[in-house]
mmCIF file of C-alpha atoms in Angstrom:
data_model
loop_
_atom_site.group_PDB
_atom_site.id
_atom_site.type_symbol
_atom_site.label_atom_id
_atom_site.label_comp_id
_atom_site.label_asym_id
_atom_site.label_seq_id
_atom_site.Cartn_x
_atom_site.Cartn_y
_atom_site.Cartn_z
ATOM 1 C CA UNK A 15 64.666 160.134 135.438
ATOM 2 C CA UNK A 16 65.878 158.572 132.706
ATOM 3 C CA UNK A 17 65.118 155.919 130.588
ATOM 4 C CA UNK A 18 68.250 154.364 128.907
ATOM 5 C CA UNK A 19 66.919 152.042 125.646
ATOM 6 C CA UNK A 20 68.753 150.336 123.227
ATOM 7 C CA UNK A 21 68.363 147.618 120.152
ATOM 8 C CA UNK A 22 68.786 144.088 121.927
ATOM 9 C CA UNK A 23 70.019 140.981 119.742
ATOM 10 C CA UNK A 24 66.602 140.125 117.820
ATOM 11 C CA UNK A 25 66.087 143.891 116.692
ATOM 12 C CA UNK A 26 63.860 144.924 119.232
ATOM 13 C CA UNK A 27 63.988 147.431 122.388
ATOM 14 C CA UNK A 28 64.736 147.485 125.696
ATOM 15 C CA UNK A 29 64.864 150.097 128.201
ATOM 16 C CA UNK A 30 65.687 150.261 132.417
ATOM 17 C CA UNK A 31 65.360 153.182 134.572
ATOM 18 C CA UNK A 32 68.526 155.456 136.468
ATOM 19 C CA UNK A 33 67.777 158.315 138.759
ATOM 20 C CA UNK A 34 69.562 161.278 137.981
ATOM 21 C CA UNK A 35 70.656 163.820 141.040
ATOM 22 C CA UNK A 36 70.546 166.576 138.759
ATOM 23 C CA UNK A 37 68.837 167.713 135.512
ATOM 24 C CA UNK A 38 70.943 167.353 132.468
ATOM 25 C CA UNK A 39 70.544 169.013 128.773
ATOM 26 C CA UNK A 40 72.962 166.061 126.522
ATOM 27 C CA UNK A 41 73.864 162.440 126.245
ATOM 28 C CA UNK A 42 77.635 163.656 126.864
ATOM 29 C CA UNK A 43 76.687 164.610 130.858
ATOM 30 C CA UNK A 44 74.977 161.021 131.450
ATOM 31 C CA UNK A 45 77.340 158.245 132.682
ATOM 32 C CA UNK A 46 78.150 155.267 130.604
ATOM 33 C CA UNK A 47 76.024 152.102 132.319
ATOM 34 C CA UNK A 48 75.539 147.980 131.953
ATOM 35 C CA UNK A 49 73.694 145.264 131.586
ATOM 36 C CA UNK A 50 73.645 141.620 131.522
ATOM 37 C CA UNK A 51 73.617 141.082 127.847
ATOM 38 C CA UNK A 52 73.180 137.125 128.135
ATOM 39 C CA UNK A 53 69.500 137.802 128.744
ATOM 40 C CA UNK A 54 69.002 139.918 125.503
ATOM 41 C CA UNK A 55 70.874 137.756 123.191
ATOM 42 C CA UNK A 56 74.387 139.803 123.047
ATOM 43 C CA UNK A 57 76.793 138.362 124.670
ATOM 44 C CA UNK A 58 76.948 134.607 126.400
ATOM 45 C CA UNK A 59 76.748 133.895 130.061
ATOM 46 C CA UNK A 60 80.163 133.034 130.890
ATOM 47 C CA UNK A 61 81.005 137.618 129.572
ATOM 48 C CA UNK A 62 77.748 138.658 130.238
ATOM 49 C CA UNK A 63 78.410 142.375 130.758
ATOM 50 C CA UNK A 64 77.569 144.778 128.161
ATOM 51 C CA UNK A 65 77.971 148.601 127.842
ATOM 52 C CA UNK A 66 75.040 151.236 127.104
ATOM 53 C CA UNK A 67 76.743 154.397 126.164
ATOM 54 C CA UNK A 68 74.293 157.646 125.883
ATOM 55 C CA UNK A 69 73.941 159.189 122.330
ATOM 56 C CA UNK A 70 70.928 161.291 122.482
ATOM 57 C CA UNK A 71 68.406 162.601 124.706
ATOM 58 C CA UNK A 72 64.519 163.537 124.405
ATOM 59 C CA UNK A 73 62.037 164.890 126.119
ATOM 60 C CA UNK A 74 59.805 161.773 128.179
ATOM 61 C CA UNK A 75 56.320 162.618 127.578
ATOM 62 C CA UNK A 76 55.284 160.039 129.819
ATOM 63 C CA UNK A 77 56.873 160.764 132.928
ATOM 64 C CA UNK A 78 57.303 164.941 131.402
ATOM 65 C CA UNK A 79 59.979 167.452 131.677
ATOM 66 C CA UNK A 80 62.714 167.169 133.536
ATOM 67 C CA UNK A 81 62.729 162.875 132.655
ATOM 68 C CA UNK A 82 64.282 162.059 130.068
ATOM 69 C CA UNK A 83 64.612 159.328 127.177
ATOM 70 C CA UNK A 84 68.092 158.167 126.086
ATOM 71 C CA UNK A 85 69.269 156.846 123.401
ATOM 72 C CA UNK A 86 72.298 154.500 123.608
ATOM 73 C CA UNK A 87 74.655 152.647 121.779
ATOM 74 C CA UNK A 88 75.904 149.154 123.227
ATOM 75 C CA UNK A 89 79.055 148.365 123.627
ATOM 76 C CA UNK A 90 81.381 145.147 124.700
ATOM 77 C CA UNK A 91 84.024 145.521 127.991
ATOM 78 C CA UNK A 92 86.944 145.011 125.421
ATOM 79 C CA UNK A 93 86.200 148.347 123.892
ATOM 80 C CA UNK A 94 84.737 147.554 120.821
ATOM 81 C CA UNK A 95 81.025 147.764 119.113
ATOM 82 C CA UNK A 96 78.384 144.854 120.321
ATOM 83 C CA UNK A 97 78.410 143.782 117.038
ATOM 84 C CA UNK A 98 74.653 144.130 117.049
ATOM 85 C CA UNK A 99 75.491 147.855 117.221
ATOM 86 C CA UNK A 100 74.801 149.183 114.161
ATOM 87 C CA UNK A 101 74.982 152.624 114.838
ATOM 88 C CA UNK A 102 78.676 153.069 114.994
ATOM 89 C CA UNK A 103 79.740 152.280 111.825
ATOM 90 C CA UNK A 104 76.827 154.600 110.643
ATOM 91 C CA UNK A 105 77.598 157.036 111.758
ATOM 92 C CA UNK A 106 80.848 157.047 111.007
ATOM 93 C CA UNK A 107 79.813 156.790 107.568
ATOM 94 C CA UNK A 108 77.226 159.970 107.927
ATOM 95 C CA UNK A 109 80.173 162.096 109.793
ATOM 96 C CA UNK A 110 82.645 161.308 106.951
ATOM 97 C CA UNK A 111 79.866 162.142 104.182
ATOM 98 C CA UNK A 112 78.556 165.339 106.136
ATOM 99 C CA UNK A 113 79.739 168.035 103.126
ATOM 100 C CA UNK A 114 76.558 166.024 101.408
ATOM 101 C CA UNK A 115 74.385 167.199 103.591
ATOM 102 C CA UNK A 116 72.403 163.873 102.994
ATOM 103 C CA UNK A 117 68.722 164.025 104.479
ATOM 104 C CA UNK A 118 66.179 161.093 105.281
ATOM 105 C CA UNK A 119 62.624 160.713 105.392
ATOM 106 C CA UNK A 120 61.235 157.350 106.774
ATOM 107 C CA UNK A 121 57.491 156.039 106.424
ATOM 108 C CA UNK A 122 57.398 153.500 109.137
ATOM 109 C CA UNK A 123 54.284 151.086 108.586
ATOM 110 C CA UNK A 124 53.238 149.158 111.631
ATOM 111 C CA UNK A 125 50.315 147.058 112.324
ATOM 112 C CA UNK A 126 48.118 147.096 115.673
ATOM 113 C CA UNK A 127 47.371 143.763 117.097
ATOM 114 C CA UNK A 128 44.931 142.323 119.442
ATOM 115 C CA UNK A 129 46.891 140.341 122.816
ATOM 116 C CA UNK A 130 45.554 137.016 121.069
ATOM 117 C CA UNK A 131 48.083 138.116 118.114
ATOM 118 C CA UNK A 132 44.701 139.417 115.481
ATOM 119 C CA UNK A 133 44.420 142.531 113.520
ATOM 120 C CA UNK A 134 42.762 144.895 115.890
ATOM 121 C CA UNK A 135 39.055 145.937 114.577
ATOM 122 C CA UNK A 136 39.005 141.993 112.765
ATOM 123 C CA UNK A 137 36.691 139.811 113.599
ATOM 124 C CA UNK A 138 37.690 137.293 115.472
ATOM 125 C CA UNK A 139 38.703 134.051 114.084
ATOM 126 C CA UNK A 140 37.361 135.957 110.379
ATOM 127 C CA UNK A 141 38.392 138.959 108.096
ATOM 128 C CA UNK A 142 36.734 142.293 107.435
ATOM 129 C CA UNK A 143 35.831 143.433 104.344
ATOM 130 C CA UNK A 144 38.466 143.473 101.100
ATOM 131 C CA UNK A 145 40.764 146.457 100.952
ATOM 132 C CA UNK A 146 39.966 149.666 99.742
ATOM 133 C CA UNK A 147 38.145 152.199 101.620
ATOM 134 C CA UNK A 148 40.480 151.734 104.760
ATOM 135 C CA UNK A 149 43.199 153.661 103.254
ATOM 136 C CA UNK A 150 43.150 157.435 104.947
ATOM 137 C CA UNK A 151 39.912 156.260 105.533
ATOM 138 C CA UNK A 152 37.309 158.138 108.092
ATOM 139 C CA UNK A 153 34.510 156.659 110.467
ATOM 140 C CA UNK A 154 33.541 153.449 112.556
ATOM 141 C CA UNK A 155 34.688 149.970 110.227
ATOM 142 C CA UNK A 156 37.074 152.137 108.203
ATOM 143 C CA UNK A 157 39.758 153.110 110.737
ATOM 144 C CA UNK A 158 41.064 151.352 113.806
ATOM 145 C CA UNK A 159 42.880 152.477 117.165
ATOM 146 C CA UNK A 160 43.092 156.351 115.943
ATOM 147 C CA UNK A 161 43.413 157.104 120.132
ATOM 148 C CA UNK A 162 46.781 154.651 119.864
ATOM 149 C CA UNK A 163 47.738 156.550 117.226
ATOM 150 C CA UNK A 164 46.872 159.663 117.922
ATOM 151 C CA UNK A 165 48.482 159.462 121.746
ATOM 152 C CA UNK A 166 51.220 157.906 119.860
ATOM 153 C CA UNK A 167 51.529 161.299 117.486
ATOM 154 C CA UNK A 168 51.402 163.867 120.224
ATOM 155 C CA UNK A 169 53.719 161.997 122.521
ATOM 156 C CA UNK A 170 56.300 161.828 119.300
ATOM 157 C CA UNK A 171 55.936 166.165 119.364
ATOM 158 C CA UNK A 172 56.543 166.143 122.851
ATOM 159 C CA UNK A 173 59.526 163.864 123.085
ATOM 160 C CA UNK A 174 60.811 166.623 119.985
ATOM 161 C CA UNK A 175 60.740 163.535 117.281
ATOM 162 C CA UNK A 176 60.513 164.729 113.742
ATOM 163 C CA UNK A 177 57.453 163.431 113.268
ATOM 164 C CA UNK A 178 56.075 164.517 109.953
ATOM 165 C CA UNK A 179 52.591 163.272 110.047
ATOM 166 C CA UNK A 180 50.440 160.027 110.485
ATOM 167 C CA UNK A 181 47.615 158.177 107.896
ATOM 168 C CA UNK A 182 46.043 155.078 108.156
ATOM 169 C CA UNK A 183 46.953 152.264 105.973
ATOM 170 C CA UNK A 184 45.702 150.113 102.838
ATOM 171 C CA UNK A 185 45.107 147.272 105.437
ATOM 172 C CA UNK A 186 42.528 147.869 107.931
ATOM 173 C CA UNK A 187 44.512 147.752 111.155
ATOM 174 C CA UNK A 188 47.954 149.166 109.976
ATOM 175 C CA UNK A 189 48.967 152.581 109.988
ATOM 176 C CA UNK A 190 52.005 154.695 108.895
ATOM 177 C CA UNK A 191 53.754 157.345 110.723
ATOM 178 C CA UNK A 192 56.539 159.410 108.977
ATOM 179 C CA UNK A 193 60.124 160.876 110.332
ATOM 180 C CA UNK A 194 62.118 163.674 108.502
ATOM 181 C CA UNK A 195 63.327 165.442 107.084
ATOM 182 C CA UNK A 196 66.598 164.458 108.946
ATOM 183 C CA UNK A 197 69.844 164.831 108.245
ATOM 184 C CA UNK A 198 72.572 161.992 108.879
ATOM 185 C CA UNK A 199 72.416 159.567 112.272
ATOM 186 C CA UNK A 200 69.645 161.557 113.598
ATOM 187 C CA UNK A 201 66.870 160.023 111.487
ATOM 188 C CA UNK A 202 68.196 156.944 112.594
ATOM 189 C CA UNK A 203 67.842 158.031 116.676
ATOM 190 C CA UNK A 204 64.569 159.885 115.769
ATOM 191 C CA UNK A 205 63.067 156.724 114.342
ATOM 192 C CA UNK A 206 64.340 154.150 116.737
ATOM 193 C CA UNK A 207 62.872 156.510 119.386
ATOM 194 C CA UNK A 208 59.716 156.975 117.510
ATOM 195 C CA UNK A 209 59.583 152.739 117.803
ATOM 196 C CA UNK A 210 60.293 152.867 121.485
ATOM 197 C CA UNK A 211 57.097 154.975 122.429
ATOM 198 C CA UNK A 212 54.594 153.270 119.766
ATOM 199 C CA UNK A 213 55.569 150.046 121.792
ATOM 200 C CA UNK A 214 54.784 152.075 124.606
ATOM 201 C CA UNK A 215 52.049 153.494 124.649
ATOM 202 C CA UNK A 216 50.175 150.810 122.859
ATOM 203 C CA UNK A 217 51.155 148.553 126.219
ATOM 204 C CA UNK A 218 48.608 151.597 127.863
ATOM 205 C CA UNK A 219 45.545 149.917 126.038
ATOM 206 C CA UNK A 220 46.366 146.097 126.111
ATOM 207 C CA UNK A 221 47.513 146.558 122.703
ATOM 208 C CA UNK A 222 50.827 144.930 120.625
ATOM 209 C CA UNK A 223 52.758 146.584 118.035
ATOM 210 C CA UNK A 224 54.157 144.403 114.986
ATOM 211 C CA UNK A 225 56.485 145.226 112.645
ATOM 212 C CA UNK A 226 56.136 141.953 110.935
ATOM 213 C CA UNK A 227 56.438 142.885 106.915
ATOM 214 C CA UNK A 228 54.043 140.835 106.125
ATOM 215 C CA UNK A 229 51.600 140.141 109.067
ATOM 216 C CA UNK A 230 48.255 138.502 107.448
ATOM 217 C CA UNK A 231 49.251 136.342 104.001
ATOM 218 C CA UNK A 232 46.919 136.328 101.171
ATOM 219 C CA UNK A 233 45.455 139.730 99.414
ATOM 220 C CA UNK A 234 46.548 142.216 102.074
ATOM 221 C CA UNK A 235 49.378 144.797 102.010
ATOM 222 C CA UNK A 236 52.292 144.033 103.853
ATOM 223 C CA UNK A 237 53.910 146.935 105.325
ATOM 224 C CA UNK A 238 57.439 149.140 104.399
ATOM 225 C CA UNK A 239 59.834 151.232 105.840
ATOM 226 C CA UNK A 240 60.031 153.286 102.165
ATOM 227 C CA UNK A 241 63.111 156.106 102.701
ATOM 228 C CA UNK A 242 63.440 158.977 101.258
ATOM 229 C CA UNK A 243 66.954 160.273 100.303
ATOM 230 C CA UNK A 244 68.545 163.552 99.244
ATOM 231 C CA UNK A 245 72.052 164.799 98.966
ATOM 232 C CA UNK A 246 72.612 168.652 98.890
ATOM 233 C CA UNK A 247 73.988 167.661 95.189
ATOM 234 C CA UNK A 248 70.228 166.367 93.873
ATOM 235 C CA UNK A 249 68.427 169.369 95.405
ATOM 236 C CA UNK A 250 70.469 171.631 93.366
ATOM 237 C CA UNK A 251 69.268 172.466 89.744
ATOM 238 C CA UNK A 252 70.144 170.043 87.747
ATOM 239 C CA UNK A 253 69.868 167.350 90.368
ATOM 240 C CA UNK A 254 68.089 164.963 88.706
ATOM 241 C CA UNK A 255 71.297 163.520 87.239
ATOM 242 C CA UNK A 256 72.979 163.057 90.487
ATOM 243 C CA UNK A 257 69.651 161.290 90.974
ATOM 244 C CA UNK A 258 69.960 159.618 87.997
ATOM 245 C CA UNK A 259 73.787 158.313 88.766
ATOM 246 C CA UNK A 260 72.400 157.142 91.904
ATOM 247 C CA UNK A 261 70.208 154.626 90.543
ATOM 248 C CA UNK A 262 73.244 152.431 89.084
ATOM 249 C CA UNK A 263 75.102 152.616 92.337
ATOM 250 C CA UNK A 264 72.171 151.064 93.500
ATOM 251 C CA UNK A 265 71.157 148.703 91.317
ATOM 252 C CA UNK A 266 74.546 147.612 91.452
ATOM 253 C CA UNK A 267 74.489 146.561 95.598
ATOM 254 C CA UNK A 268 71.034 145.430 95.180
ATOM 255 C CA UNK A 269 71.464 142.120 96.632
ATOM 256 C CA UNK A 270 73.992 143.854 99.283
ATOM 257 C CA UNK A 271 70.992 146.017 100.085
ATOM 258 C CA UNK A 272 68.048 143.635 100.239
ATOM 259 C CA UNK A 273 70.467 141.722 102.749
ATOM 260 C CA UNK A 274 70.095 144.618 105.049
ATOM 261 C CA UNK A 275 66.466 145.911 104.550
ATOM 262 C CA UNK A 276 64.805 143.697 107.043
ATOM 263 C CA UNK A 277 63.533 139.624 107.846
ATOM 264 C CA UNK A 278 60.700 138.384 106.103
ATOM 265 C CA UNK A 279 61.064 140.652 103.082
ATOM 266 C CA UNK A 280 60.888 138.743 100.207
ATOM 267 C CA UNK A 281 57.175 137.616 101.269
ATOM 268 C CA UNK A 282 56.491 141.642 100.707
ATOM 269 C CA UNK A 283 58.360 142.130 97.731
ATOM 270 C CA UNK A 284 56.691 139.867 95.256
ATOM 271 C CA UNK A 285 56.116 142.453 92.932
ATOM 272 C CA UNK A 286 52.145 143.259 93.871
ATOM 273 C CA UNK A 287 50.824 145.095 96.052
ATOM 274 C CA UNK A 288 52.317 148.227 95.265
ATOM 275 C CA UNK A 289 56.241 146.742 95.600
ATOM 276 C CA UNK A 290 58.973 145.549 93.143
ATOM 277 C CA UNK A 291 60.030 141.930 92.760
ATOM 278 C CA UNK A 292 63.109 141.043 94.966
ATOM 279 C CA UNK A 293 65.162 139.315 93.033
ATOM 280 C CA UNK A 294 65.193 142.599 90.505
ATOM 281 C CA UNK A 295 66.172 146.102 90.484
ATOM 282 C CA UNK A 296 63.822 148.572 88.596
ATOM 283 C CA UNK A 297 63.033 152.625 89.107
ATOM 284 C CA UNK A 298 61.076 155.380 87.587
ATOM 285 C CA UNK A 299 59.186 157.928 87.808
ATOM 286 C CA UNK A 300 55.675 157.812 89.997
ATOM 287 C CA UNK A 301 56.335 153.838 89.825
ATOM 288 C CA UNK A 302 55.133 152.338 92.831
ATOM 289 C CA UNK A 303 55.439 149.128 92.077
ATOM 290 C CA UNK A 304 59.331 149.913 91.676
ATOM 291 C CA UNK A 305 62.339 149.211 93.535
ATOM 292 C CA UNK A 306 62.777 152.919 94.055
ATOM 293 C CA UNK A 307 60.125 155.653 92.673
ATOM 294 C CA UNK A 308 61.101 159.329 91.334
ATOM 295 C CA UNK A 309 58.330 161.352 92.645
ATOM 296 C CA UNK A 310 56.704 163.044 89.530
ATOM 297 C CA UNK A 311 57.713 166.531 90.373
ATOM 298 C CA UNK A 312 61.006 165.572 91.111
ATOM 299 C CA UNK A 313 61.569 164.496 87.662
ATOM 300 C CA UNK A 314 59.665 167.147 86.561
ATOM 301 C CA UNK A 315 61.336 170.068 88.269
ATOM 302 C CA UNK A 316 64.928 168.192 87.421
ATOM 303 C CA UNK A 317 65.540 167.145 91.097
ATOM 304 C CA UNK A 318 64.778 166.305 94.626
ATOM 305 C CA UNK A 319 64.913 162.625 96.287
ATOM 306 C CA UNK A 320 63.931 159.215 95.426
ATOM 307 C CA UNK A 321 62.027 156.879 97.535
ATOM 308 C CA UNK A 322 63.496 153.680 97.856
ATOM 309 C CA UNK A 323 60.729 151.282 98.501
ATOM 310 C CA UNK A 324 62.173 147.903 99.107
ATOM 311 C CA UNK A 325 62.943 148.429 103.041
ATOM 312 C CA UNK A 326 61.006 145.804 105.459
ATOM 313 C CA UNK A 327 58.736 147.615 108.640
ATOM 314 C CA UNK A 328 61.272 145.958 110.638
ATOM 315 C CA UNK A 329 64.341 146.759 109.460
ATOM 316 C CA UNK A 330 66.883 149.439 110.971
ATOM 317 C CA UNK A 331 67.078 152.458 110.161
ATOM 318 C CA UNK A 332 70.723 152.775 111.262
ATOM 319 C CA UNK A 333 71.532 149.604 108.505
ATOM 320 C CA UNK A 334 68.946 151.194 106.131
ATOM 321 C CA UNK A 335 70.969 154.929 105.925
ATOM 322 C CA UNK A 336 74.147 153.899 106.538
ATOM 323 C CA UNK A 337 74.405 151.505 103.278
ATOM 324 C CA UNK A 338 72.818 154.019 101.166
ATOM 325 C CA UNK A 339 75.594 156.292 101.909
ATOM 326 C CA UNK A 340 78.014 153.189 101.727
ATOM 327 C CA UNK A 341 76.522 152.667 98.146
ATOM 328 C CA UNK A 342 76.698 156.299 96.955
ATOM 329 C CA UNK A 343 79.920 158.040 98.252
ATOM 330 C CA UNK A 344 81.887 154.415 98.911
ATOM 331 C CA UNK A 345 82.828 152.546 102.345
ATOM 332 C CA UNK A 346 85.731 153.143 104.946
ATOM 333 C CA UNK A 347 88.719 152.096 106.176
ATOM 334 C CA UNK A 348 88.221 149.483 109.194
ATOM 335 C CA UNK A 349 88.463 151.376 112.346
ATOM 336 C CA UNK A 350 91.527 150.625 115.207
ATOM 337 C CA UNK A 351 89.253 150.278 118.031
ATOM 338 C CA UNK A 352 90.653 148.822 121.493
ATOM 339 C CA UNK A 353 90.557 145.571 122.423
#
């Protein structure tokens, strides 16, 4: 069995299953398929066929091998990428700039909700104690739904997703896992597949997952998708000058980045709760209140990476990594595609 997975018109995930006559070892061996795009906000009803092209495969941790999970791109019948296919352009940018060996590591925060859409572990129609004991907490009353989190972690490892770790977050009921480092387009594939597995496993427990950047108003931390970036030049001796040069380029396109860094991000990027202000760009060493943080160790060694703290937890990793590469190394000419 092959579970074909794609991103729909509302930045969500959809999937359906195809029976294969034999096991496959690469996405190239899999057939193109299609679905009703009018039911996923990706096509009108009078021309509803949208095609899904396999681009990456992973072992299926739920059905187990030789069954697979298949990450797909969406394409229109005229041979052009669907308007919600952000992977295609990101892959072009990664390929054109592959000599820079760009590594990404993303920190995916999310909140677990009950079927009634209230954070798991919170009193019904009420609130827990203030933030403080929950971040990386241990023990009843400090952490919630660790069973779901552990199951997701193990599923990602089985699938070969480069998940680097997990931790409970500042707001109770909120968790984070890290994916990477991955080079180029692989990051987006791994991150989206990890999101699919998170939803799929939470389904088994009757829980909901929200990637809303500010799920609970008030004095509660929001949820982000902090994006760590390193080029080969940044990792070499003297790489700090390349990091500083990147800051100038990122500052010049701050508004462009915010536009693709997730929905509802203004409620999160307030300058409070470890965020920078959405309307201004800033960067600093070890500063979690800035748009960009350079780790203290990197500044001390004069090389390494930077962390873009602006992306919201619901942002598309293809769009995030794509625009970062475009900002650092320039855009590409329009692609000629079949129409």
